[in-house]
Tab-separated table of N, CA and C in Angstrom:
chain	number	residue	atom	x	y	z
A	1	MET	N	0.842	-1.171	0.000
A	1	MET	CA	0.000	0.000	0.000
A	1	MET	C	0.889	1.237	0.000
A	2	THR	N	0.572	2.188	-0.874
A	2	THR	CA	1.334	3.421	-0.972
A	2	THR	C	0.555	4.546	-0.318
A	3	THR	N	1.248	5.340	0.457
A	3	THR	CA	0.628	6.495	1.083
A	3	THR	C	1.309	7.744	0.553
A	4	ASN	N	0.530	8.634	-0.022
A	4	ASN	CA	1.057	9.909	-0.478
A	4	ASN	C	0.737	10.967	0.557
A	5	THR	N	1.718	11.795	0.832
A	5	THR	CA	1.498	12.879	1.770
A	5	THR	C	1.632	14.216	1.043
A	6	VAL	N	0.976	15.214	1.574
A	6	VAL	CA	1.094	16.567	1.053
A	6	VAL	C	2.120	17.280	1.908
A	7	SER	N	3.082	17.903	1.260
A	7	SER	CA	4.102	18.633	2.005
A	7	SER	C	4.366	19.981	1.356
A	8	LEU	N	4.785	20.921	2.182
A	8	LEU	CA	5.240	22.225	1.719
A	8	LEU	C	6.724	22.299	2.020
A	9	ARG	N	7.508	22.738	1.036
A	9	ARG	CA	8.951	22.827	1.232
A	9	ARG	C	9.544	23.808	0.232
A	10	ARG	N	10.752	24.237	0.515
A	10	ARG	CA	11.478	25.104	-0.411
A	10	ARG	C	11.730	24.339	-1.711
A	11	ALA	N	11.675	25.060	-2.810
A	11	ALA	CA	11.951	24.441	-4.108
A	11	ALA	C	13.423	24.034	-4.179
A	12	ARG	N	13.654	22.923	-4.877
A	12	ARG	CA	15.002	22.403	-5.076
A	12	ARG	C	15.280	22.350	-6.581
A	13	PRO	N	16.544	22.335	-6.985
A	13	PRO	CA	16.854	22.257	-8.412
A	13	PRO	C	16.156	21.088	-9.121
A	14	ALA	N	15.979	19.969	-8.424
A	14	ALA	CA	15.311	18.807	-9.028
A	14	ALA	C	13.830	19.072	-9.312
A	15	ASP	N	13.274	20.164	-8.782
A	15	ASP	CA	11.869	20.506	-9.000
A	15	ASP	C	11.631	21.286	-10.287
A	16	ALA	N	12.682	21.654	-11.009
A	16	ALA	CA	12.542	22.553	-12.161
A	16	ALA	C	11.516	22.045	-13.185
A	17	ALA	N	11.577	20.782	-13.550
A	17	ALA	CA	10.624	20.257	-14.541
A	17	ALA	C	9.204	20.266	-13.984
A	18	GLY	N	9.040	19.926	-12.713
A	18	GLY	CA	7.719	19.939	-12.086
A	18	GLY	C	7.151	21.341	-11.993
A	19	LEU	N	7.981	22.322	-11.653
A	19	LEU	CA	7.536	23.718	-11.600
A	19	LEU	C	7.101	24.192	-12.977
A	20	SER	N	7.876	23.840	-13.984
A	20	SER	CA	7.534	24.210	-15.359
A	20	SER	C	6.199	23.600	-15.776
A	21	ALA	N	5.978	22.338	-15.414
A	21	ALA	CA	4.727	21.658	-15.765
A	21	ALA	C	3.531	22.296	-15.055
A	22	VAL	N	3.687	22.649	-13.772
A	22	VAL	CA	2.600	23.306	-13.039
A	22	VAL	C	2.293	24.645	-13.680
A	23	PHE	N	3.328	25.431	-13.935
A	23	PHE	CA	3.149	26.748	-14.548
A	23	PHE	C	2.397	26.632	-15.867
A	24	ASP	N	2.840	25.721	-16.727
A	24	ASP	CA	2.228	25.546	-18.043
A	24	ASP	C	0.758	25.140	-17.914
A	25	ALA	N	0.476	24.121	-17.121
A	25	ALA	CA	-0.902	23.624	-16.988
A	25	ALA	C	-1.817	24.656	-16.342
A	26	ALA	N	-1.330	25.314	-15.293
A	26	ALA	CA	-2.156	26.295	-14.591
A	26	ALA	C	-2.440	27.508	-15.471
A	27	TRP	N	-1.437	27.977	-16.197
A	27	TRP	CA	-1.659	29.133	-17.067
A	27	TRP	C	-2.593	28.786	-18.223
A	28	ARG	N	-2.435	27.622	-18.807
A	28	ARG	CA	-3.347	27.233	-19.897
A	28	ARG	C	-4.788	27.168	-19.386
A	29	GLU	N	-4.976	26.615	-18.204
A	29	GLU	CA	-6.318	26.473	-17.648
A	29	GLU	C	-6.893	27.833	-17.238
A	30	ALA	N	-6.087	28.685	-16.630
A	30	ALA	CA	-6.581	29.955	-16.087
A	30	ALA	C	-6.712	31.057	-17.137
A	31	TYR	N	-5.820	31.081	-18.115
A	31	TYR	CA	-5.742	32.258	-18.985
A	31	TYR	C	-6.119	32.027	-20.431
A	32	GLN	N	-6.457	30.794	-20.797
A	32	GLN	CA	-6.926	30.548	-22.157
A	32	GLN	C	-8.225	31.324	-22.352
A	33	GLY	N	-8.276	32.134	-23.379
A	33	GLY	CA	-9.445	32.969	-23.623
A	33	GLY	C	-9.310	34.356	-23.011
A	34	ILE	N	-8.391	34.518	-22.056
A	34	ILE	CA	-8.123	35.836	-21.464
A	34	ILE	C	-6.912	36.454	-22.156
A	35	ILE	N	-5.856	35.651	-22.292
A	35	ILE	CA	-4.648	36.084	-22.992
A	35	ILE	C	-4.707	35.487	-24.400
A	36	PRO	N	-4.570	36.312	-25.438
A	36	PRO	CA	-4.605	35.776	-26.803
A	36	PRO	C	-3.621	34.628	-26.985
A	37	GLY	N	-4.043	33.619	-27.762
A	37	GLY	CA	-3.302	32.371	-27.915
A	37	GLY	C	-1.830	32.514	-28.229
A	38	VAL	N	-1.468	33.350	-29.191
A	38	VAL	CA	-0.066	33.491	-29.583
A	38	VAL	C	0.736	34.093	-28.435
A	39	ALA	N	0.193	35.105	-27.772
A	39	ALA	CA	0.895	35.733	-26.648
A	39	ALA	C	1.075	34.726	-25.512
A	40	LEU	N	0.057	33.930	-25.233
A	40	LEU	CA	0.142	32.925	-24.180
A	40	LEU	C	1.210	31.890	-24.513
A	41	GLU	N	1.221	31.404	-25.737
A	41	GLU	CA	2.209	30.396	-26.144
A	41	GLU	C	3.634	30.945	-26.050
A	42	ARG	N	3.836	32.196	-26.469
A	42	ARG	CA	5.169	32.809	-26.379
A	42	ARG	C	5.631	32.894	-24.932
A	43	PHE	N	4.722	33.316	-24.068
A	43	PHE	CA	5.079	33.461	-22.662
A	43	PHE	C	5.399	32.102	-22.043
A	44	LEU	N	4.580	31.103	-22.312
A	44	LEU	CA	4.809	29.764	-21.763
A	44	LEU	C	6.139	29.181	-22.254
A	45	ALA	N	6.477	29.459	-23.486
A	45	ALA	CA	7.718	28.929	-24.050
A	45	ALA	C	8.951	29.469	-23.332
A	46	ARG	N	8.837	30.636	-22.724
A	46	ARG	CA	9.975	31.237	-22.012
A	46	ARG	C	10.115	30.723	-20.583
A	47	ARG	N	9.215	29.873	-20.108
A	47	ARG	CA	9.257	29.420	-18.711
A	47	ARG	C	9.440	27.904	-18.617
A	48	GLY	N	10.394	27.388	-19.362
A	48	GLY	CA	10.686	25.963	-19.307
A	48	GLY	C	11.570	25.618	-18.112
A	49	PRO	N	11.935	24.341	-17.976
A	49	PRO	CA	12.733	23.887	-16.834
A	49	PRO	C	14.042	24.659	-16.646
A	50	GLU	N	14.705	25.033	-17.736
A	50	GLU	CA	15.982	25.751	-17.614
A	50	GLU	C	15.773	27.103	-16.931
A	51	THR	N	14.708	27.790	-17.276
A	51	THR	CA	14.392	29.074	-16.638
A	51	THR	C	14.124	28.863	-15.149
A	52	TRP	N	13.390	27.810	-14.820
A	52	TRP	CA	13.074	27.540	-13.410
A	52	TRP	C	14.320	27.226	-12.613
A	53	ARG	N	15.285	26.529	-13.212
A	53	ARG	CA	16.525	26.239	-12.487
A	53	ARG	C	17.187	27.538	-12.031
A	54	GLY	N	17.150	28.548	-12.884
A	54	GLY	CA	17.733	29.836	-12.546
A	54	GLY	C	16.940	30.612	-11.515
A	55	MET	N	15.659	30.328	-11.392
A	55	MET	CA	14.797	31.056	-10.466
A	55	MET	C	14.796	30.454	-9.059
A	56	ILE	N	15.172	29.212	-8.931
A	56	ILE	CA	15.056	28.511	-7.652
A	56	ILE	C	15.892	29.160	-6.554
A	57	ASP	N	17.048	29.703	-6.884
A	57	ASP	CA	17.885	30.315	-5.864
A	57	ASP	C	17.635	31.809	-5.699
A	58	GLY	N	16.646	32.346	-6.403
A	58	GLY	CA	16.357	33.777	-6.321
A	58	GLY	C	15.377	34.095	-5.208
A	59	ARG	N	14.213	34.624	-5.560
A	59	ARG	CA	13.180	34.958	-4.584
A	59	ARG	C	12.708	33.695	-3.867
A	60	GLY	N	11.934	33.877	-2.805
A	60	GLY	CA	11.371	32.725	-2.110
A	60	GLY	C	10.517	31.900	-3.060
A	61	LEU	N	10.710	30.631	-3.057
A	61	LEU	CA	9.949	29.735	-3.931
A	61	LEU	C	9.648	28.467	-3.148
A	62	VAL	N	8.363	28.227	-2.895
A	62	VAL	CA	7.909	27.086	-2.112
A	62	VAL	C	7.031	26.215	-2.990
A	63	VAL	N	7.209	24.909	-2.874
A	63	VAL	CA	6.354	23.983	-3.613
A	63	VAL	C	5.427	23.272	-2.642
A	64	VAL	N	4.258	22.931	-3.144
A	64	VAL	CA	3.374	22.019	-2.437
A	64	VAL	C	3.471	20.724	-3.246
A	65	ALA	N	3.870	19.660	-2.564
A	65	ALA	CA	4.086	18.386	-3.243
A	65	ALA	C	3.080	17.363	-2.739
A	66	PHE	N	2.605	16.560	-3.655
A	66	PHE	CA	1.742	15.428	-3.335
A	66	PHE	C	2.591	14.203	-3.598
A	67	GLY	N	3.073	13.592	-2.522
A	67	GLY	CA	4.075	12.541	-2.689
A	67	GLY	C	5.323	13.197	-3.259
A	68	GLU	N	5.793	12.716	-4.389
A	68	GLU	CA	6.966	13.305	-5.046
A	68	GLU	C	6.577	14.267	-6.163
A	69	GLN	N	5.287	14.379	-6.462
A	69	GLN	CA	4.831	15.229	-7.559
A	69	GLN	C	4.618	16.667	-7.100
A	70	VAL	N	5.183	17.619	-7.840
A	70	VAL	CA	4.950	19.030	-7.561
A	70	VAL	C	3.530	19.347	-8.018
A	71	ALA	N	2.674	19.712	-7.050
A	71	ALA	CA	1.270	19.997	-7.341
A	71	ALA	C	1.000	21.491	-7.464
A	72	GLY	N	1.930	22.306	-6.983
A	72	GLY	CA	1.762	23.753	-7.049
A	72	GLY	C	2.972	24.439	-6.459
A	73	TYR	N	2.953	25.764	-6.517
A	73	TYR	CA	4.061	26.533	-5.976
A	73	TYR	C	3.619	27.961	-5.706
A	74	ALA	N	4.428	28.652	-4.927
A	74	ALA	CA	4.262	30.091	-4.704
A	74	ALA	C	5.636	30.733	-4.724
A	75	ALA	N	5.716	31.878	-5.385
A	75	ALA	CA	6.923	32.706	-5.400
A	75	ALA	C	6.588	33.988	-4.654
A	76	TYR	N	7.521	34.457	-3.833
A	76	TYR	CA	7.211	35.612	-3.003
A	76	TYR	C	8.476	36.285	-2.506
A	77	GLY	N	8.308	37.475	-1.953
A	77	GLY	CA	9.423	38.229	-1.393
A	77	GLY	C	8.995	39.655	-1.117
A	78	ARG	N	9.960	40.561	-1.100
A	78	ARG	CA	9.643	41.978	-0.931
A	78	ARG	C	8.818	42.432	-2.128
A	79	ALA	N	7.908	43.360	-1.895
A	79	ALA	CA	7.080	43.874	-2.982
A	79	ALA	C	7.970	44.519	-4.039
A	80	ARG	N	7.689	44.218	-5.293
A	80	ARG	CA	8.490	44.732	-6.406
A	80	ARG	C	7.939	46.044	-6.948
A	81	ASP	N	6.670	46.284	-6.725
A	81	ASP	CA	5.978	47.396	-7.368
A	81	ASP	C	5.380	48.299	-6.288
A	82	ARG	N	5.829	49.548	-6.220
A	82	ARG	CA	5.330	50.476	-5.199
A	82	ARG	C	3.831	50.725	-5.314
A	83	SER	N	3.290	50.604	-6.522
A	83	SER	CA	1.858	50.875	-6.695
A	83	SER	C	0.990	49.847	-5.964
A	84	LEU	N	1.551	48.708	-5.602
A	84	LEU	CA	0.801	47.699	-4.846
A	84	LEU	C	0.574	48.157	-3.400
A	85	ARG	N	1.400	49.076	-2.922
A	85	ARG	CA	1.283	49.621	-1.564
A	85	ARG	C	1.389	48.510	-0.503
A	86	ALA	N	2.370	47.649	-0.677
A	86	ALA	CA	2.584	46.532	0.250
A	86	ALA	C	4.080	46.401	0.519
A	87	ASP	N	4.407	45.748	1.640
A	87	ASP	CA	5.811	45.465	1.972
A	87	ASP	C	6.263	44.172	1.286
A	88	GLY	N	5.420	43.144	1.401
A	88	GLY	CA	5.715	41.842	0.833
A	88	GLY	C	4.739	41.535	-0.285
A	89	GLU	N	5.148	40.656	-1.184
A	89	GLU	CA	4.306	40.330	-2.339
A	89	GLU	C	4.387	38.843	-2.657
A	90	ILE	N	3.250	38.269	-2.912
A	90	ILE	CA	3.196	36.923	-3.474
A	90	ILE	C	3.083	37.148	-4.979
A	91	THR	N	4.150	36.851	-5.685
A	91	THR	CA	4.196	37.164	-7.114
A	91	THR	C	3.531	36.095	-7.966
A	92	GLU	N	3.540	34.876	-7.490
A	92	GLU	CA	2.885	33.784	-8.221
A	92	GLU	C	2.397	32.757	-7.218
A	93	LEU	N	1.200	32.241	-7.458
A	93	LEU	CA	0.672	31.132	-6.668
A	93	LEU	C	-0.210	30.320	-7.612
A	94	TYR	N	0.253	29.130	-7.950
A	94	TYR	CA	-0.475	28.282	-8.891
A	94	TYR	C	-0.522	26.842	-8.399
A	95	ILE	N	-1.665	26.243	-8.611
A	95	ILE	CA	-1.876	24.825	-8.334
A	95	ILE	C	-2.274	24.193	-9.665
A	96	THR	N	-1.679	23.044	-9.967
A	96	THR	CA	-2.021	22.380	-11.220
A	96	THR	C	-3.505	21.993	-11.207
A	97	PRO	N	-4.189	22.048	-12.358
A	97	PRO	CA	-5.643	21.851	-12.371
A	97	PRO	C	-6.147	20.598	-11.664
A	98	GLU	N	-5.444	19.473	-11.765
A	98	GLU	CA	-5.973	18.258	-11.126
A	98	GLU	C	-5.928	18.313	-9.603
A	99	PHE	N	-5.193	19.265	-9.036
A	99	PHE	CA	-5.129	19.404	-7.582
A	99	PHE	C	-5.889	20.628	-7.064
A	100	GLN	N	-6.552	21.354	-7.954
A	100	GLN	CA	-7.322	22.517	-7.516
A	100	GLN	C	-8.585	22.067	-6.792
A	101	GLY	N	-9.034	22.881	-5.853
A	101	GLY	CA	-10.258	22.594	-5.112
A	101	GLY	C	-10.060	21.694	-3.903
A	102	LEU	N	-8.806	21.377	-3.573
A	102	LEU	CA	-8.514	20.494	-2.441
A	102	LEU	C	-7.989	21.254	-1.225
A	103	GLY	N	-7.906	22.563	-1.322
A	103	GLY	CA	-7.406	23.374	-0.222
A	103	GLY	C	-5.898	23.588	-0.248
A	104	LEU	N	-5.213	23.086	-1.275
A	104	LEU	CA	-3.760	23.229	-1.329
A	104	LEU	C	-3.348	24.686	-1.532
A	105	GLY	N	-4.114	25.427	-2.335
A	105	GLY	CA	-3.800	26.834	-2.559
A	105	GLY	C	-3.922	27.645	-1.283
A	106	THR	N	-4.953	27.366	-0.499
A	106	THR	CA	-5.148	28.058	0.773
A	106	THR	C	-4.003	27.732	1.730
A	107	ARG	N	-3.653	26.479	1.793
A	107	ARG	CA	-2.555	26.051	2.674
A	107	ARG	C	-1.242	26.713	2.261
A	108	LEU	N	-0.987	26.742	0.967
A	108	LEU	CA	0.227	27.351	0.444
A	108	LEU	C	0.231	28.855	0.717
A	109	PHE	N	-0.894	29.522	0.468
A	109	PHE	CA	-0.998	30.963	0.716
A	109	PHE	C	-0.695	31.279	2.179
A	110	ARG	N	-1.308	30.557	3.081
A	110	ARG	CA	-1.118	30.833	4.513
A	110	ARG	C	0.335	30.618	4.945
A	111	ALA	N	0.964	29.574	4.428
A	111	ALA	CA	2.360	29.316	4.786
A	111	ALA	C	3.267	30.442	4.290
A	112	VAL	N	3.057	30.865	3.067
A	112	VAL	CA	3.877	31.935	2.495
A	112	VAL	C	3.603	33.253	3.213
A	113	ARG	N	2.351	33.523	3.493
A	113	ARG	CA	2.004	34.757	4.221
A	113	ARG	C	2.683	34.757	5.591
A	114	ASN	N	2.639	33.643	6.295
A	114	ASN	CA	3.294	33.553	7.606
A	114	ASN	C	4.802	33.773	7.492
A	115	ASP	N	5.420	33.243	6.443
A	115	ASP	CA	6.849	33.437	6.251
A	115	ASP	C	7.158	34.912	6.009
A	116	LEU	N	6.349	35.576	5.201
A	116	LEU	CA	6.555	37.013	4.964
A	116	LEU	C	6.404	37.806	6.260
A	117	ILE	N	5.382	37.482	7.043
A	117	ILE	CA	5.166	38.171	8.316
A	117	ILE	C	6.353	37.941	9.250
A	118	ASP	N	6.856	36.700	9.289
A	118	ASP	CA	8.026	36.398	10.117
A	118	ASP	C	9.243	37.225	9.705
A	119	ARG	N	9.282	37.643	8.453
A	119	ARG	CA	10.387	38.470	7.940
A	119	ARG	C	10.119	39.963	8.146
A	120	GLY	N	9.018	40.283	8.811
A	120	GLY	CA	8.690	41.677	9.087
A	120	GLY	C	7.913	42.362	7.980
A	121	LEU	N	7.475	41.608	6.984
A	121	LEU	CA	6.707	42.162	5.862
A	121	LEU	C	5.227	41.899	6.136
A	122	THR	N	4.616	42.786	6.902
A	122	THR	CA	3.277	42.514	7.412
A	122	THR	C	2.150	42.956	6.481
A	123	ARG	N	2.401	43.911	5.623
A	123	ARG	CA	1.373	44.322	4.653
A	123	ARG	C	1.706	43.618	3.341
A	124	ILE	N	0.889	42.640	3.004
A	124	ILE	CA	1.181	41.750	1.884
A	124	ILE	C	0.192	41.993	0.761
A	125	GLY	N	0.699	41.940	-0.455
A	125	GLY	CA	-0.146	42.142	-1.620
A	125	GLY	C	0.072	41.068	-2.662
A	126	VAL	N	-0.913	40.954	-3.526
A	126	VAL	CA	-0.835	40.029	-4.652
A	126	VAL	C	-1.653	40.634	-5.791
A	127	TRP	N	-1.166	40.496	-6.994
A	127	TRP	CA	-1.900	40.958	-8.168
A	127	TRP	C	-2.671	39.787	-8.775
A	128	ALA	N	-3.862	40.065	-9.286
A	128	ALA	CA	-4.652	39.074	-10.029
A	128	ALA	C	-5.195	39.762	-11.275
A	129	LEU	N	-5.205	39.063	-12.382
A	129	LEU	CA	-5.804	39.648	-13.581
A	129	LEU	C	-7.288	39.862	-13.332
A	130	ALA	N	-7.775	41.022	-13.700
A	130	ALA	CA	-9.181	41.371	-13.476
A	130	ALA	C	-10.119	40.400	-14.186
A	131	ASP	N	-9.673	39.841	-15.303
A	131	ASP	CA	-10.506	38.910	-16.065
A	131	ASP	C	-10.382	37.466	-15.579
A	132	ASN	N	-9.801	37.260	-14.409
A	132	ASN	CA	-9.677	35.932	-13.822
A	132	ASN	C	-10.513	35.896	-12.530
A	133	PRO	N	-11.838	35.699	-12.674
A	133	PRO	CA	-12.700	35.766	-11.495
A	133	PRO	C	-12.376	34.716	-10.436
A	134	ARG	N	-11.859	33.566	-10.836
A	134	ARG	CA	-11.509	32.532	-9.853
A	134	ARG	C	-10.410	33.034	-8.918
A	135	ALA	N	-9.378	33.634	-9.484
A	135	ALA	CA	-8.284	34.161	-8.659
A	135	ALA	C	-8.784	35.295	-7.773
A	136	CYS	N	-9.600	36.175	-8.334
A	136	CYS	CA	-10.136	37.293	-7.540
A	136	CYS	C	-10.971	36.778	-6.369
A	137	ARG	N	-11.807	35.776	-6.610
A	137	ARG	CA	-12.611	35.191	-5.519
A	137	ARG	C	-11.722	34.515	-4.489
A	138	PHE	N	-10.692	33.828	-4.956
A	138	PHE	CA	-9.771	33.132	-4.058
A	138	PHE	C	-9.134	34.115	-3.087
A	139	TYR	N	-8.556	35.193	-3.603
A	139	TYR	CA	-7.879	36.152	-2.728
A	139	TYR	C	-8.863	36.889	-1.825
A	140	ALA	N	-10.041	37.193	-2.330
A	140	ALA	CA	-11.057	37.837	-1.488
A	140	ALA	C	-11.500	36.889	-0.370
A	141	SER	N	-11.618	35.597	-0.673
A	141	SER	CA	-12.050	34.628	0.347
A	141	SER	C	-11.022	34.469	1.462
A	142	LEU	N	-9.777	34.799	1.177
A	142	LEU	CA	-8.710	34.712	2.172
A	142	LEU	C	-8.567	36.009	2.967
A	143	GLY	N	-9.450	36.965	2.695
A	143	GLY	CA	-9.418	38.226	3.427
A	143	GLY	C	-8.762	39.369	2.689
A	144	GLY	N	-8.397	39.149	1.437
A	144	GLY	CA	-7.779	40.209	0.650
A	144	GLY	C	-8.791	41.296	0.310
A	145	VAL	N	-8.335	42.522	0.395
A	145	VAL	CA	-9.176	43.671	0.058
A	145	VAL	C	-8.686	44.212	-1.275
A	146	ALA	N	-9.608	44.312	-2.234
A	146	ALA	CA	-9.247	44.836	-3.550
A	146	ALA	C	-8.712	46.251	-3.380
A	147	GLY	N	-7.598	46.519	-4.008
A	147	GLY	CA	-6.951	47.818	-3.867
A	147	GLY	C	-6.592	48.410	-5.203
A	148	PRO	N	-5.310	48.657	-5.411
A	148	PRO	CA	-4.892	49.341	-6.627
A	148	PRO	C	-5.202	48.535	-7.884
A	149	GLU	N	-5.356	49.259	-8.969
A	149	GLU	CA	-5.551	48.637	-10.280
A	149	GLU	C	-4.434	49.109	-11.187
A	150	ALA	N	-4.031	48.260	-12.096
A	150	ALA	CA	-2.952	48.586	-13.025
A	150	ALA	C	-3.144	47.749	-14.287
A	151	VAL	N	-2.204	47.866	-15.186
A	151	VAL	CA	-2.231	47.085	-16.422
A	151	VAL	C	-0.933	46.299	-16.514
A	152	GLU	N	-1.053	44.998	-16.695
A	152	GLU	CA	0.097	44.097	-16.873
A	152	GLU	C	0.362	43.992	-18.369
A	153	GLN	N	1.603	44.194	-18.768
A	153	GLN	CA	1.984	44.037	-20.176
A	153	GLN	C	2.540	42.638	-20.374
A	154	LEU	N	1.931	41.891	-21.265
A	154	LEU	CA	2.372	40.531	-21.540
A	154	LEU	C	2.442	40.358	-23.047
A	155	SER	N	3.646	40.219	-23.562
A	155	SER	CA	3.866	40.063	-25.001
A	155	SER	C	3.150	41.155	-25.792
A	156	GLY	N	3.225	42.379	-25.291
A	156	GLY	CA	2.636	43.512	-25.994
A	156	GLY	C	1.141	43.690	-25.794
A	157	ILE	N	0.541	42.869	-24.971
A	157	ILE	CA	-0.894	42.944	-24.689
A	157	ILE	C	-1.079	43.562	-23.298
A	158	GLY	N	-1.976	44.554	-23.179
A	158	GLY	CA	-2.277	45.157	-21.889
A	158	GLY	C	-3.416	44.414	-21.206
A	159	LEU	N	-3.161	43.896	-20.002
A	159	LEU	CA	-4.159	43.131	-19.266
A	159	LEU	C	-4.442	43.823	-17.928
A	160	PRO	N	-5.688	44.258	-17.695
A	160	PRO	CA	-6.007	44.906	-16.415
A	160	PRO	C	-5.823	43.939	-15.254
A	161	LYS	N	-5.271	44.469	-14.147
A	161	LYS	CA	-5.069	43.638	-12.964
A	161	LYS	C	-5.508	44.414	-11.717
A	162	ILE	N	-5.811	43.637	-10.679
A	162	ILE	CA	-6.266	44.184	-9.402
A	162	ILE	C	-5.312	43.698	-8.319
A	163	GLY	N	-4.919	44.614	-7.443
A	163	GLY	CA	-4.093	44.243	-6.301
A	163	GLY	C	-4.984	43.905	-5.122
A	164	TYR	N	-4.676	42.808	-4.451
A	164	TYR	CA	-5.376	42.425	-3.217
A	164	TYR	C	-4.395	42.597	-2.072
A	165	LEU	N	-4.859	43.275	-1.014
A	165	LEU	CA	-3.997	43.590	0.118
A	165	LEU	C	-4.448	42.849	1.363
A	166	PHE	N	-3.458	42.381	2.103
A	166	PHE	CA	-3.678	41.642	3.345
A	166	PHE	C	-2.872	42.332	4.424
A	167	ALA	N	-3.548	42.788	5.467
A	167	ALA	CA	-2.835	43.493	6.544
A	167	ALA	C	-2.619	42.579	7.727
């Protein structure tokens, strides 16, 4: 009998292919129809395993693993954009579609938020595309308050986004 456990841990170089697969699957599921097809494909092509290997030692990067499979991840650190009006920022939080709806995103969000708070970054923000109602509902359900609005440029396409703030 095999028992799979869910764990949260820092990303390791061996996770690069799994991170790339989560990113690809989650973006295709979340943004197909929101981001034009060619722009989406170009962006996805730039985030393969080699790119992830270079990112693992940069900003905070935590994976949620189901057994040995990377089921999702979150990238976070100091806020990059002053318009977000936050100290800390969760720059990416994605769960692969087959693991969505199981509470893994909530668990991952809370762990990352606690880590940011432990680092003294108590006002935390995250951006969500305005045309992604699932993400907007997710952050609002966790207590995020809709705040600043901006436009994300992706492959020459302007995409409206909303900042969610957590105090």
